Amino acid sequence: MPEPTFADVDELVGPATPHFAYQLRARVRELVLDLPGEHPVRQYAEEKMELLDRLGHASSKAANSHRERPTRPGWSGLPSSAPADEPLPSRQ
């Protein structure tokens, strides 16, 4: 297998949803497992794995959208408002 690239990591992480965050995190980890810790792609993958870990406790990545205001009508009826950069606390 050729050496993993930034694009390979992005291809795995790009379509991530909370439901599959940990499965994708495992695939990213496996992809870069043999790279040394100081390798740029390995470091990039580590950052993306942290995002996927947060996403596992969130309702969306919300990467390219604006935040809805909690004062918006119907807000109290939304099932979750925890984006990946502010996920719900883990149960630990």
Short mmCIF file of N, CA and C in Angstrom, two decimals:
data_model
loop_
_atom_site.label_atom_id
_atom_site.label_comp_id
_atom_site.label_asym_id
_atom_site.label_seq_id
_atom_site.Cartn_x
_atom_site.Cartn_y
_atom_site.Cartn_z
N MET A 1 0.85 -1.18 0.00
CA MET A 1 0.00 0.00 0.00
C MET A 1 0.89 1.24 0.00
N PRO A 2 0.57 2.22 -0.84
CA PRO A 2 1.35 3.46 -0.84
C PRO A 2 1.18 4.22 0.47
N GLU A 3 2.13 5.12 0.73
CA GLU A 3 2.07 5.91 1.96
C GLU A 3 0.80 6.76 1.99
N PRO A 4 0.10 6.80 3.13
CA PRO A 4 -1.14 7.59 3.24
C PRO A 4 -0.87 9.08 3.02
N THR A 5 -1.87 9.75 2.47
CA THR A 5 -1.77 11.19 2.18
C THR A 5 -2.83 11.95 2.97
N PHE A 6 -2.71 13.28 2.95
CA PHE A 6 -3.73 14.14 3.56
C PHE A 6 -5.08 13.86 2.92
N ALA A 7 -5.07 13.67 1.59
CA ALA A 7 -6.32 13.41 0.86
C ALA A 7 -6.96 12.09 1.31
N ASP A 8 -6.15 11.09 1.62
CA ASP A 8 -6.68 9.82 2.10
C ASP A 8 -7.41 10.01 3.43
N VAL A 9 -6.81 10.80 4.33
CA VAL A 9 -7.44 11.08 5.62
C VAL A 9 -8.74 11.85 5.40
N ASP A 10 -8.68 12.88 4.55
CA ASP A 10 -9.88 13.68 4.28
C ASP A 10 -11.00 12.86 3.66
N GLU A 11 -10.64 11.90 2.83
CA GLU A 11 -11.65 11.05 2.19
C GLU A 11 -12.41 10.23 3.23
N LEU A 12 -11.72 9.80 4.27
CA LEU A 12 -12.39 9.04 5.33
C LEU A 12 -13.21 9.94 6.25
N VAL A 13 -12.66 11.10 6.60
CA VAL A 13 -13.29 11.98 7.59
C VAL A 13 -14.41 12.82 6.99
N GLY A 14 -14.30 13.17 5.73
CA GLY A 14 -15.25 14.08 5.09
C GLY A 14 -16.72 13.76 5.31
N PRO A 15 -17.16 12.53 5.07
CA PRO A 15 -18.59 12.22 5.21
C PRO A 15 -19.00 11.81 6.63
N ALA A 16 -18.17 12.07 7.61
CA ALA A 16 -18.44 11.60 8.98
C ALA A 16 -19.73 12.17 9.55
N THR A 17 -20.44 11.31 10.25
CA THR A 17 -21.62 11.70 11.01
C THR A 17 -21.45 11.15 12.43
N PRO A 18 -22.20 11.67 13.39
CA PRO A 18 -22.06 11.14 14.76
C PRO A 18 -22.22 9.62 14.84
N HIS A 19 -23.11 9.07 14.03
CA HIS A 19 -23.39 7.63 14.10
C HIS A 19 -22.18 6.77 13.72
N PHE A 20 -21.33 7.29 12.85
CA PHE A 20 -20.22 6.49 12.35
C PHE A 20 -18.85 7.06 12.74
N ALA A 21 -18.84 8.02 13.64
CA ALA A 21 -17.59 8.70 14.00
C ALA A 21 -16.52 7.72 14.49
N TYR A 22 -16.89 6.80 15.36
CA TYR A 22 -15.88 5.91 15.93
C TYR A 22 -15.42 4.85 14.94
N GLN A 23 -16.28 4.41 14.04
CA GLN A 23 -15.85 3.48 13.01
C GLN A 23 -14.85 4.16 12.07
N LEU A 24 -15.14 5.41 11.71
CA LEU A 24 -14.23 6.14 10.84
C LEU A 24 -12.93 6.46 11.55
N ARG A 25 -13.02 6.78 12.84
CA ARG A 25 -11.82 7.04 13.63
C ARG A 25 -10.90 5.82 13.62
N ALA A 26 -11.47 4.65 13.75
CA ALA A 26 -10.67 3.42 13.73
C ALA A 26 -10.00 3.23 12.37
N ARG A 27 -10.69 3.56 11.30
CA ARG A 27 -10.10 3.42 9.96
C ARG A 27 -8.96 4.41 9.75
N VAL A 28 -9.15 5.64 10.23
CA VAL A 28 -8.08 6.64 10.11
C VAL A 28 -6.86 6.18 10.91
N ARG A 29 -7.11 5.67 12.11
CA ARG A 29 -6.00 5.19 12.95
C ARG A 29 -5.25 4.07 12.25
N GLU A 30 -5.98 3.14 11.68
CA GLU A 30 -5.36 2.03 10.97
C GLU A 30 -4.57 2.53 9.75
N LEU A 31 -5.09 3.54 9.07
CA LEU A 31 -4.45 4.10 7.89
C LEU A 31 -3.05 4.64 8.20
N VAL A 32 -2.89 5.30 9.34
CA VAL A 32 -1.61 5.97 9.65
C VAL A 32 -0.81 5.24 10.73
N LEU A 33 -1.24 4.08 11.13
CA LEU A 33 -0.60 3.36 12.23
C LEU A 33 0.90 3.15 12.04
N ASP A 34 1.34 2.91 10.83
CA ASP A 34 2.75 2.63 10.58
C ASP A 34 3.59 3.88 10.34
N LEU A 35 2.97 5.06 10.30
CA LEU A 35 3.73 6.29 10.10
C LEU A 35 4.34 6.73 11.43
N PRO A 36 5.55 7.30 11.39
CA PRO A 36 6.15 7.79 12.63
C PRO A 36 5.35 8.97 13.19
N GLY A 37 5.42 9.17 14.50
CA GLY A 37 4.65 10.21 15.16
C GLY A 37 4.89 11.61 14.64
N GLU A 38 6.09 11.87 14.12
CA GLU A 38 6.41 13.22 13.63
C GLU A 38 6.04 13.43 12.16
N HIS A 39 5.52 12.40 11.52
CA HIS A 39 5.13 12.52 10.10
C HIS A 39 3.95 13.48 9.99
N PRO A 40 3.98 14.43 9.04
CA PRO A 40 2.90 15.42 8.92
C PRO A 40 1.52 14.81 8.71
N VAL A 41 1.44 13.75 7.92
CA VAL A 41 0.13 13.12 7.68
C VAL A 41 -0.35 12.45 8.96
N ARG A 42 0.55 11.86 9.74
CA ARG A 42 0.17 11.24 11.01
C ARG A 42 -0.36 12.30 11.97
N GLN A 43 0.32 13.44 12.04
CA GLN A 43 -0.13 14.52 12.92
C GLN A 43 -1.49 15.06 12.49
N TYR A 44 -1.68 15.20 11.18
CA TYR A 44 -2.97 15.65 10.64
C TYR A 44 -4.07 14.64 10.99
N ALA A 45 -3.75 13.36 10.84
CA ALA A 45 -4.72 12.31 11.16
C ALA A 45 -5.08 12.32 12.64
N GLU A 46 -4.10 12.58 13.50
CA GLU A 46 -4.37 12.66 14.94
C GLU A 46 -5.37 13.78 15.23
N GLU A 47 -5.21 14.93 14.57
CA GLU A 47 -6.17 16.04 14.74
C GLU A 47 -7.56 15.62 14.29
N LYS A 48 -7.63 14.93 13.17
CA LYS A 48 -8.92 14.48 12.64
C LYS A 48 -9.54 13.41 13.54
N MET A 49 -8.72 12.58 14.15
CA MET A 49 -9.25 11.57 15.07
C MET A 49 -9.83 12.24 16.31
N GLU A 50 -9.22 13.34 16.76
CA GLU A 50 -9.78 14.09 17.88
C GLU A 50 -11.14 14.68 17.49
N LEU A 51 -11.25 15.20 16.25
CA LEU A 51 -12.53 15.72 15.76
C LEU A 51 -13.57 14.60 15.76
N LEU A 52 -13.19 13.43 15.27
CA LEU A 52 -14.13 12.31 15.22
C LEU A 52 -14.55 11.87 16.61
N ASP A 53 -13.64 11.93 17.57
CA ASP A 53 -13.99 11.59 18.94
C ASP A 53 -15.01 12.58 19.49
N ARG A 54 -14.80 13.87 19.23
CA ARG A 54 -15.78 14.88 19.67
C ARG A 54 -17.11 14.68 18.94
N LEU A 55 -17.03 14.35 17.66
CA LEU A 55 -18.24 14.15 16.86
C LEU A 55 -19.08 13.00 17.41
N GLY A 56 -18.43 12.01 18.00
CA GLY A 56 -19.16 10.88 18.58
C GLY A 56 -20.07 11.30 19.72
N HIS A 57 -19.82 12.48 20.30
CA HIS A 57 -20.65 13.01 21.39
C HIS A 57 -21.45 14.22 20.93
N ALA A 58 -21.59 14.39 19.63
CA ALA A 58 -22.22 15.59 19.08
C ALA A 58 -23.41 15.22 18.19
N SER A 59 -24.05 16.25 17.67
CA SER A 59 -25.16 16.00 16.75
C SER A 59 -24.79 16.30 15.30
N SER A 60 -23.69 17.02 15.08
CA SER A 60 -23.23 17.27 13.71
C SER A 60 -21.84 17.90 13.77
N LYS A 61 -21.14 17.91 12.62
CA LYS A 61 -19.86 18.61 12.55
C LYS A 61 -20.09 20.10 12.52
N ALA A 62 -21.17 20.53 11.90
CA ALA A 62 -21.50 21.95 11.77
C ALA A 62 -20.31 22.75 11.26
N ALA A 63 -19.54 22.15 10.37
CA ALA A 63 -18.31 22.78 9.90
C ALA A 63 -18.56 23.95 8.96
N ASN A 64 -19.57 23.87 8.13
CA ASN A 64 -19.80 24.90 7.13
C ASN A 64 -21.16 25.57 7.27
N SER A 65 -21.63 25.67 8.48
CA SER A 65 -22.93 26.29 8.69
C SER A 65 -22.88 27.20 9.90
N HIS A 66 -23.85 28.08 9.99
CA HIS A 66 -23.91 28.99 11.13
C HIS A 66 -24.67 28.34 12.28
N ARG A 67 -24.44 28.85 13.45
CA ARG A 67 -25.14 28.34 14.63
C ARG A 67 -26.53 28.94 14.70
N GLU A 68 -27.46 28.13 15.08
CA GLU A 68 -28.81 28.63 15.34
C GLU A 68 -28.84 29.23 16.74
N ARG A 69 -29.58 30.30 16.89
CA ARG A 69 -29.73 30.94 18.20
C ARG A 69 -30.70 30.13 19.06
N PRO A 70 -30.39 29.98 20.34
CA PRO A 70 -31.32 29.28 21.23
C PRO A 70 -32.65 29.99 21.38
N THR A 71 -32.73 31.27 20.98
CA THR A 71 -33.98 32.01 21.05
C THR A 71 -34.86 31.78 19.82
N ARG A 72 -34.35 31.03 18.85
CA ARG A 72 -35.10 30.74 17.62
C ARG A 72 -36.37 29.97 17.96
N PRO A 73 -37.50 30.34 17.36
CA PRO A 73 -38.73 29.58 17.61
C PRO A 73 -38.52 28.10 17.28
N GLY A 74 -38.98 27.25 18.17
CA GLY A 74 -38.85 25.82 17.98
C GLY A 74 -37.58 25.23 18.55
N TRP A 75 -36.68 26.07 19.07
CA TRP A 75 -35.41 25.57 19.59
C TRP A 75 -35.59 24.48 20.64
N SER A 76 -36.55 24.66 21.51
CA SER A 76 -36.74 23.69 22.59
C SER A 76 -37.17 22.33 22.05
N GLY A 77 -37.66 22.27 20.82
CA GLY A 77 -38.08 21.01 20.23
C GLY A 77 -36.98 20.30 19.46
N LEU A 78 -35.81 20.92 19.32
CA LEU A 78 -34.71 20.27 18.60
C LEU A 78 -34.16 19.13 19.44
N PRO A 79 -33.87 17.98 18.84
CA PRO A 79 -33.40 16.84 19.62
C PRO A 79 -32.02 17.04 20.22
N SER A 80 -31.14 17.80 19.56
CA SER A 80 -29.81 18.04 20.09
C SER A 80 -29.23 19.27 19.42
N SER A 81 -28.41 19.98 20.15
CA SER A 81 -27.75 21.14 19.58
C SER A 81 -26.27 21.11 19.93
N ALA A 82 -25.68 19.95 19.85
CA ALA A 82 -24.28 19.77 20.24
C ALA A 82 -23.41 19.53 19.02
N PRO A 83 -22.83 20.58 18.44
CA PRO A 83 -21.92 20.37 17.31
C PRO A 83 -20.59 19.80 17.80
N ALA A 84 -19.76 19.35 16.88
CA ALA A 84 -18.51 18.67 17.24
C ALA A 84 -17.55 19.55 18.01
N ASP A 85 -17.62 20.86 17.81
CA ASP A 85 -16.69 21.71 18.57
C ASP A 85 -17.19 22.02 19.97
N GLU A 86 -18.43 21.65 20.28
CA GLU A 86 -18.99 21.77 21.63
C GLU A 86 -19.87 20.55 21.91
N PRO A 87 -19.26 19.35 21.94
CA PRO A 87 -20.07 18.14 22.11
C PRO A 87 -20.64 18.02 23.51
N LEU A 88 -21.58 17.11 23.63
CA LEU A 88 -22.13 16.80 24.95
C LEU A 88 -21.00 16.16 25.77
N PRO A 89 -21.03 16.29 27.07
CA PRO A 89 -19.97 15.67 27.89
C PRO A 89 -20.05 14.15 27.79
N SER A 90 -18.88 13.51 27.83
CA SER A 90 -18.87 12.04 27.79
C SER A 90 -19.34 11.52 29.14
N ARG A 91 -19.68 10.27 29.18
CA ARG A 91 -20.23 9.67 30.40
C ARG A 91 -19.14 9.26 31.40
N GLN A 92 -17.91 9.46 31.08
CA GLN A 92 -16.82 9.02 31.94
C GLN A 92 -16.72 9.77 33.21
#
